[in-house]
Short mmCIF file of C-alpha atoms and ligand atoms in Angstrom, two decimals:
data_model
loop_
_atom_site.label_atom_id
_atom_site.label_comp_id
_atom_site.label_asym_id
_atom_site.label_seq_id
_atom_site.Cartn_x
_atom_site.Cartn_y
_atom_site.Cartn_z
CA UNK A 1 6.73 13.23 2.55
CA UNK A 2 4.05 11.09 3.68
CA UNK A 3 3.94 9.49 7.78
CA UNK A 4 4.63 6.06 7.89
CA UNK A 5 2.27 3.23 8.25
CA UNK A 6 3.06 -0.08 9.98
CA UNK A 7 0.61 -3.23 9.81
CA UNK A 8 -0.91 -5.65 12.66
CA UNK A 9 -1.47 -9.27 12.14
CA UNK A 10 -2.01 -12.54 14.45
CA UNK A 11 0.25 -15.70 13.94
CA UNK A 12 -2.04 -17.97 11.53
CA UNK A 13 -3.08 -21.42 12.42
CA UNK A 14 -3.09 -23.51 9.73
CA UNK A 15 -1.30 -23.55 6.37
CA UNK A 16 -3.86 -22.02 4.38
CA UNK A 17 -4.12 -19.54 6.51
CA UNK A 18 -0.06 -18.76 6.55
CA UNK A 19 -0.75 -18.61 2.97
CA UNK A 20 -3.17 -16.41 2.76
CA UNK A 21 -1.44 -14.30 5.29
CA UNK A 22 1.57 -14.13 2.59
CA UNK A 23 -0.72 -12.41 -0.06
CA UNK A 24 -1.99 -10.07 2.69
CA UNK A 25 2.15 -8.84 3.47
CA UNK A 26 2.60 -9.05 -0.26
CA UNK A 27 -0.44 -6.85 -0.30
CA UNK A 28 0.52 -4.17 2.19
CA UNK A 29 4.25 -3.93 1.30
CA UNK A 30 3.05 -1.35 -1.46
CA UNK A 31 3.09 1.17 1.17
CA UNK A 32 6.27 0.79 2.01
CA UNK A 33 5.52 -0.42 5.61
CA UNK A 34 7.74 1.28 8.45
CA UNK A 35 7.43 -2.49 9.95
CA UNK A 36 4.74 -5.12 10.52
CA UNK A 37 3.96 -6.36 13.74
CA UNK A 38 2.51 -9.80 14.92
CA UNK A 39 0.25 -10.45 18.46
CA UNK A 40 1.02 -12.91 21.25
CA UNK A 41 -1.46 -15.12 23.02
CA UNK A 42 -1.90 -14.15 26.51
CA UNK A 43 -0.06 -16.81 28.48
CA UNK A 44 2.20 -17.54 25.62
CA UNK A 45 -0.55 -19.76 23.70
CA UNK A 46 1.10 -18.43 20.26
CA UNK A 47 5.03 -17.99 20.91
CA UNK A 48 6.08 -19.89 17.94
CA UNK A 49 3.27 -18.76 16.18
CA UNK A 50 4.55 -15.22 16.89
CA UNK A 51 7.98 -16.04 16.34
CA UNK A 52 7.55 -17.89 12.89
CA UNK A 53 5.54 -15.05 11.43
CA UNK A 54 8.00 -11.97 12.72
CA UNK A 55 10.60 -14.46 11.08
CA UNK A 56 9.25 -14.98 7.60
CA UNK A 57 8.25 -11.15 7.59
CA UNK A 58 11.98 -10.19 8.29
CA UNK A 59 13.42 -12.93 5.76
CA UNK A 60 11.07 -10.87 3.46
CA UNK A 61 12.99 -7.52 3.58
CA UNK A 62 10.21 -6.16 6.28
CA UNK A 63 10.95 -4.75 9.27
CA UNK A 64 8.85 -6.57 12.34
CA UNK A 65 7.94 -5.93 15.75
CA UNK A 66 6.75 -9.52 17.85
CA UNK A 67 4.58 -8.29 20.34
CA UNK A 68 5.15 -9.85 23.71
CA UNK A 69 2.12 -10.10 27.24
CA UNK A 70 3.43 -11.30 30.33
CA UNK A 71 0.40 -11.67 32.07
CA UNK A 72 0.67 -15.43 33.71
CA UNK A 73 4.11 -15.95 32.56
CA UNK A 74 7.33 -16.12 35.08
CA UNK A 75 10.31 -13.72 34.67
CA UNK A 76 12.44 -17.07 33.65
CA UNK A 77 10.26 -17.40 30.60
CA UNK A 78 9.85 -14.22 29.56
CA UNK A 79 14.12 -13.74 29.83
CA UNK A 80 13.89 -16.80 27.90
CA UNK A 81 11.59 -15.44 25.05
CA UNK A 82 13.85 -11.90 25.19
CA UNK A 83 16.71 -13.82 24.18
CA UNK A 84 15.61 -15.78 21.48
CA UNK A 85 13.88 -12.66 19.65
CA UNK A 86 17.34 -11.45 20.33
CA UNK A 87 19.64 -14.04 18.84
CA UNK A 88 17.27 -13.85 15.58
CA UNK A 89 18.18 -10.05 15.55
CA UNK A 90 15.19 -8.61 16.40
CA UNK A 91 15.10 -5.12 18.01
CA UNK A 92 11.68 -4.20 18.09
CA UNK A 93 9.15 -5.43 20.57
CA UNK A 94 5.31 -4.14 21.27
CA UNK A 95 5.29 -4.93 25.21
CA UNK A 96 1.78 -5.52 26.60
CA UNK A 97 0.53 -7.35 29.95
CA UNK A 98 -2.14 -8.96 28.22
CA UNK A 99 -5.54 -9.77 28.72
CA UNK A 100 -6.08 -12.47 31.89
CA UNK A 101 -7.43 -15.28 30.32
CA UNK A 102 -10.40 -17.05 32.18
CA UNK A 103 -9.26 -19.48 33.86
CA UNK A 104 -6.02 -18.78 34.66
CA UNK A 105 -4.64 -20.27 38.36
CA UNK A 106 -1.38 -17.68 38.60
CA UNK A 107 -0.97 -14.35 37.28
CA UNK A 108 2.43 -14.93 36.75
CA UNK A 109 5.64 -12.90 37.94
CA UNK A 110 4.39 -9.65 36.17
CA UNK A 111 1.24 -7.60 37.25
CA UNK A 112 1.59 -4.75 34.74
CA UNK A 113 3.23 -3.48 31.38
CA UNK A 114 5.43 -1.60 33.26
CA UNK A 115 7.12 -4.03 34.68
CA UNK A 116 7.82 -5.47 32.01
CA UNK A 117 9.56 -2.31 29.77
CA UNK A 118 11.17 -2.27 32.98
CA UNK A 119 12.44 -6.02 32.69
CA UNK A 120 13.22 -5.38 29.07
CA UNK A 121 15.38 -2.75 29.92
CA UNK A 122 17.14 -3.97 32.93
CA UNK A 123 18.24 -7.20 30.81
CA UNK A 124 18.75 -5.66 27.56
CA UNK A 125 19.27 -2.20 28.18
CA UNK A 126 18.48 -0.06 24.78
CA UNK A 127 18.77 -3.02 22.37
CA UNK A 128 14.90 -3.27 21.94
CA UNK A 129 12.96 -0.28 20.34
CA UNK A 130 9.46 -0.82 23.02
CA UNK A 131 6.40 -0.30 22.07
CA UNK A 132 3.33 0.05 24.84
CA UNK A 133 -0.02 0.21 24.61
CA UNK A 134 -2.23 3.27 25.02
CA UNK A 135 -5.85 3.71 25.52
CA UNK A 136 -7.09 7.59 24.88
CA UNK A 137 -10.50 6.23 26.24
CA UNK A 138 -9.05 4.86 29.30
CA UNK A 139 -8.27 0.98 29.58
CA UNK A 140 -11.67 -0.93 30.35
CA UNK A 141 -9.72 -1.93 33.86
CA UNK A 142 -8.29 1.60 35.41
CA UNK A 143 -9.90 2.47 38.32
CA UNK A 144 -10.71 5.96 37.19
CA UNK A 145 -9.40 8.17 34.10
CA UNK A 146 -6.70 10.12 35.52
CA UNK A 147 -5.05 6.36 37.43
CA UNK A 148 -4.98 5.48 33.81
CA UNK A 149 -3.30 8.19 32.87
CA UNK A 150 -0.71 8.20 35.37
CA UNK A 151 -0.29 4.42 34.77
CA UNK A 152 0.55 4.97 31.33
CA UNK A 153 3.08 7.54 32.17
CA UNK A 154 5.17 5.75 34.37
CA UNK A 155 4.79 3.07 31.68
CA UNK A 156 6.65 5.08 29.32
CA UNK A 157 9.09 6.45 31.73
CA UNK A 158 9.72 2.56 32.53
CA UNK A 159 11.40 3.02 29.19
CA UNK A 160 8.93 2.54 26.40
CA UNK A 161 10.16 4.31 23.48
CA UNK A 162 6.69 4.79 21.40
CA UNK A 163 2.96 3.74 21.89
CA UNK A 164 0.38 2.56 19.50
CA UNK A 165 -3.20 3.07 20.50
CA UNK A 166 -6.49 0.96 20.57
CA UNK A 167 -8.56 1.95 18.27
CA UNK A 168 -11.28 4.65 19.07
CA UNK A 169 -13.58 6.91 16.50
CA UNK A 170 -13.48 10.12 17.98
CA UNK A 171 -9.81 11.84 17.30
CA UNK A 172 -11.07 14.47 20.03
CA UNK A 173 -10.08 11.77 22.93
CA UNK A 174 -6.97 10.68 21.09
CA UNK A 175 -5.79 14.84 20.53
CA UNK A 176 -6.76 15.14 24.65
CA UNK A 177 -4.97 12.23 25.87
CA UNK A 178 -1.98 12.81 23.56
CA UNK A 179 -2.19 16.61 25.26
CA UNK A 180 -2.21 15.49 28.89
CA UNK A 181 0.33 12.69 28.84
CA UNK A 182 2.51 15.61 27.46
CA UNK A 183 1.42 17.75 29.89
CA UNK A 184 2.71 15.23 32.17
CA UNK A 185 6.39 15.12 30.31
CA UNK A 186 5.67 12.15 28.30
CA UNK A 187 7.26 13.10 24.53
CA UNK A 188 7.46 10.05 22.90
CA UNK A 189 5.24 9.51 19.48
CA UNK A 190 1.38 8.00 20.07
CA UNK A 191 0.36 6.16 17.29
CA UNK A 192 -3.51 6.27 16.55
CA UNK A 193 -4.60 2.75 16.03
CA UNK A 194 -6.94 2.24 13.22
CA UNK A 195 -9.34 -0.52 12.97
CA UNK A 196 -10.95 -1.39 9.95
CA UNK A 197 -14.96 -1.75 10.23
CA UNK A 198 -16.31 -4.91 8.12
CA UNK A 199 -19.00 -6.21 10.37
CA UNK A 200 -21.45 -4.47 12.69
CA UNK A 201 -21.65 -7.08 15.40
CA UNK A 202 -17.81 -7.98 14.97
CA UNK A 203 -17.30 -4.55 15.70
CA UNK A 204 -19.45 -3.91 18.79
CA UNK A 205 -18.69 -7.24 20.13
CA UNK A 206 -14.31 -6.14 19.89
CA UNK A 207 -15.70 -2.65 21.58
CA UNK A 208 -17.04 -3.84 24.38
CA UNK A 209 -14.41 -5.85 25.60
CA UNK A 210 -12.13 -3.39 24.69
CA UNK A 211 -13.84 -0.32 26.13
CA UNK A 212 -13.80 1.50 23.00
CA UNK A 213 -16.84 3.86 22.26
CA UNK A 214 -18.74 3.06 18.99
CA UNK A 215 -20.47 6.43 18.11
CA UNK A 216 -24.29 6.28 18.66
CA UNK A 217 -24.73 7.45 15.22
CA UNK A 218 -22.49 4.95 13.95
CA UNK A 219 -23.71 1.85 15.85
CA UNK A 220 -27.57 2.34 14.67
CA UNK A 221 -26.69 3.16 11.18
CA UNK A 222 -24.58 -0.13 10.69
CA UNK A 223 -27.15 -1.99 12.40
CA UNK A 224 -29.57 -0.87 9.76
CA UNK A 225 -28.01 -2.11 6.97
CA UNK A 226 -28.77 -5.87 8.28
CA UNK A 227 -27.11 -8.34 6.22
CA UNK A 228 -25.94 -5.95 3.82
CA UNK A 229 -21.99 -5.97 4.10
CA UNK A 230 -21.44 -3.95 1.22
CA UNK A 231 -23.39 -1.23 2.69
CA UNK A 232 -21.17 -1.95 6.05
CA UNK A 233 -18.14 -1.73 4.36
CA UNK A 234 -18.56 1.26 2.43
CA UNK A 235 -19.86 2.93 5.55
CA UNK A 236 -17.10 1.84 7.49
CA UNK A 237 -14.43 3.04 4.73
CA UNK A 238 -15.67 6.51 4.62
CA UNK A 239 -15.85 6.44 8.36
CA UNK A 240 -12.11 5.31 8.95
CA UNK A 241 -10.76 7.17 6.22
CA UNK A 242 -12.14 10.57 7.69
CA UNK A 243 -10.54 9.63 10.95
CA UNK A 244 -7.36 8.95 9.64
CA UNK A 245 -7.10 12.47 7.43
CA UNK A 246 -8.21 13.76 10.45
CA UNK A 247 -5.60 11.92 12.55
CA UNK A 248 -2.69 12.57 10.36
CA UNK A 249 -3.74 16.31 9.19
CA UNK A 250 -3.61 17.14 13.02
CA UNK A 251 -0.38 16.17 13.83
CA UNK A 252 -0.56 12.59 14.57
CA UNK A 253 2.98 10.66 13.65
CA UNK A 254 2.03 7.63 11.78
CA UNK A 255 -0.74 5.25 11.58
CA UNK A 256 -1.13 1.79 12.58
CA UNK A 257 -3.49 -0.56 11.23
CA UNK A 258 -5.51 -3.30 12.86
CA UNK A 259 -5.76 -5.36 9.44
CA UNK A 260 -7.03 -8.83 10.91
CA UNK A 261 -4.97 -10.27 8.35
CA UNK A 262 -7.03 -8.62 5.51
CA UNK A 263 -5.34 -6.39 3.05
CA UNK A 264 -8.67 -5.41 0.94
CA UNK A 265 -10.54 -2.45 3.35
CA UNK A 266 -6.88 -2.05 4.55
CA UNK A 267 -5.71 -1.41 1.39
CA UNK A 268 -8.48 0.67 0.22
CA UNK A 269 -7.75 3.48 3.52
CA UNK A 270 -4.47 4.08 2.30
CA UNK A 271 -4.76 4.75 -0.81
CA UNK A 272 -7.56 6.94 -0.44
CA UNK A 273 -5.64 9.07 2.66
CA UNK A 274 -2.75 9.30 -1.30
CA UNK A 275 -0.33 6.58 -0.13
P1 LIG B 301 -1.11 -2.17 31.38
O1 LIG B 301 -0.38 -1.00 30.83
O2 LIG B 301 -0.43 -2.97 32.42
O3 LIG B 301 -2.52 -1.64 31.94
C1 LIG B 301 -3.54 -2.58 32.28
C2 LIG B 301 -4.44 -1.96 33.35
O4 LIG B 301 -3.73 -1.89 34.58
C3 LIG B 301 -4.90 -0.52 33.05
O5 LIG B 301 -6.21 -0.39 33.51
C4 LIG B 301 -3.95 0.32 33.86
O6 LIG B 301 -4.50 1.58 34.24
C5 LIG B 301 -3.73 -0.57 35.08
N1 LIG B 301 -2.43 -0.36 35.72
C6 LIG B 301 -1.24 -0.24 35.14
N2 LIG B 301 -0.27 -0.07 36.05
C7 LIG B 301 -0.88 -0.09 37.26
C8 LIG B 301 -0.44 0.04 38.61
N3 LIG B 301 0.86 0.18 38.92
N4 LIG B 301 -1.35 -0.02 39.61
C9 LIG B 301 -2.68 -0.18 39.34
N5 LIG B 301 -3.17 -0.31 38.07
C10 LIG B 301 -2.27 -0.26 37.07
N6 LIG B 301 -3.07 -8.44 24.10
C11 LIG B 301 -2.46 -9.64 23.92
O7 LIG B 301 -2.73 -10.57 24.69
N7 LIG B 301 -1.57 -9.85 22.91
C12 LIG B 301 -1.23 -8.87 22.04
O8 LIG B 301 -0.42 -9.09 21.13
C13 LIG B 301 -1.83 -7.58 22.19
N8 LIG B 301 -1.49 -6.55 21.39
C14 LIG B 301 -2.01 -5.29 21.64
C15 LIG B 301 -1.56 -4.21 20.87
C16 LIG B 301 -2.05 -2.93 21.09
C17 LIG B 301 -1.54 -1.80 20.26
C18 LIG B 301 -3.03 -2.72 22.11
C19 LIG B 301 -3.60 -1.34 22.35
C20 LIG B 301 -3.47 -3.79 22.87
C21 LIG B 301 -2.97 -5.07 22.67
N9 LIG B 301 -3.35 -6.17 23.45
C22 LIG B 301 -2.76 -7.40 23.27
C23 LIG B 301 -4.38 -6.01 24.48
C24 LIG B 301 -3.78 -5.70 25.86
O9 LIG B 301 -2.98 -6.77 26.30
C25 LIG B 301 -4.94 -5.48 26.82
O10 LIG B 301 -5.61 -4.29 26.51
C26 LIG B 301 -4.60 -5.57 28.30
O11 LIG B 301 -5.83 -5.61 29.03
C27 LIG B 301 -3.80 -4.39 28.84
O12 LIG B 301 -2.52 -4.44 28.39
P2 LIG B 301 -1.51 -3.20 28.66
O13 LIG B 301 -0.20 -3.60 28.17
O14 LIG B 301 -2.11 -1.95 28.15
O15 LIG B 301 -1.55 -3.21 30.27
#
């Protein structure tokens, strides 16, 4: 049997866009998705955005995961927010702090993730499946590796019931950091985040605000092709399929995709990894 997928998007803006965004689903449902999950704005710019979209996926026989930052929001709002994905039935939630957008005058009632699995769980106890995010090449923030480990641990034990990573290239940090948060009694399933590559400078430009490491090898060989996208993309296929046979031969659980609301390259991974 093969490991289930599940699919990223962000809320569209406009109606062409929501339309588009249909065909994408539409798309992606061929691989019999184990849900489909949809961002949130730091600072809530995109809660009905967020909303709309989980809603339309779920009215479409999908299963679908709003993700939810607290960074700059107040525990009033987020309770708020908590009970409306509630009385729509939703029970799955990816639970992030989000990134502090510039700008911002309070930080809000929440300083980290943690706090808020650990709001989640004090007000709804195990209704929500939680999500968190994990970084096998250490968050661009932590103050050194092994605080980022132990951050993420008492993340889970917060009550996070899986994690999906950012994306990386080299399955070597992903396989260590999956061994050491073990080591350190975490047992709930890391998900390897996969991102699609479809643009060189889209790429390094997500990277380094990220803190994701672009291979060397990789880096200069997209930047030679220039202008030539079909080049890029065919590179970039080859280079995210191999991860993901890599990924899934080696025990991953599942894959997650970071599909930017594009079904094509998307597509194109699974079936060549036989879904
Ligand atoms: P945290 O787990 O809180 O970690 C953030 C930093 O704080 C880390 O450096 C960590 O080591 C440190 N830290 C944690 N706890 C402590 C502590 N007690 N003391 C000191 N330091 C601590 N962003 C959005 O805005 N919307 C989204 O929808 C979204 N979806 C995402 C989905 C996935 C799968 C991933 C991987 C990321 C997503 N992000 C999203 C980005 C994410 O919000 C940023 O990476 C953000 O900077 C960190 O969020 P976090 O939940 O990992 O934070």
């Amino acid at each position: 049997m093969k490991k289930a997928l599940s699919f990223e998007f962000f809320p569209p803006k406009t109606e062409e866009a929501q339309e588009k965004l249909r065909h994408t689903r539409k798309q992606l449902r061929q691989f019999q998705p184990e849900f489909f999950s949809c961002t949130f704005g730091a600072g809530g710019t995109t809660k009905d955005g967020t909303l709309n979209t989980v809603m339309e996926i779920m009215t479409e026989g999908t299963p679908a995961a709003p993700h939810l930052s607290c960074i700059g929001a107040t525990y009033e709002g987020i309770a708020e927010i908590l009970e409306e994905y509630k009385s729509h039935g939703i029970r799955h939630i990816v639970a992030l702090r989000g990134d502090i957008p510039s700008g911002m005058v309070s930080l809000g009632d929440f300083r980290y993730a943690s706090e808020l699995v650990a709001f989640i769980r004090e007000k709804h106890g195990d209704w929500f499946h939680i999500e968190v995010a994990a970084y096998p090449e250490y968050h661009p923030q932590a103050k050194n590796a092994q605080d980022d480990i132990n951050n993420f641990v008492t993340k889970v034990k917060a009550g996070a019931n899986s994690a999906i990573t950012q994306y990386f290239f080299n399955a070597d940090a992903y396989f260590a950091f999956v061994d050491e948060v073990q080591a350190k009694g975490v047992n709930i399933p890391i998900v390897p985040g996969i991102l699609p590559i479809t643009s060189s400078s889209q790429l390094v430009r997500f990277s380094d605000m990220c803190g994701a490491e672009v291979p060397r090898w990789l880096k200069l060989k997209l930047q030679s092709y220039g202008d030539d996208i079909a080049s890029i993309k065919a590179l970039g296929l080859d280079v995210t399929t191999a991860l993901a046979d890599k990924l899934l031969t080696q025990g991953a659980p599942s894959l997650h995709f970071y599909t930017l609301n594009q079904a094509g390259t998307v597509s194109t991974i699974c079936q060549r990894l036989g879904y």
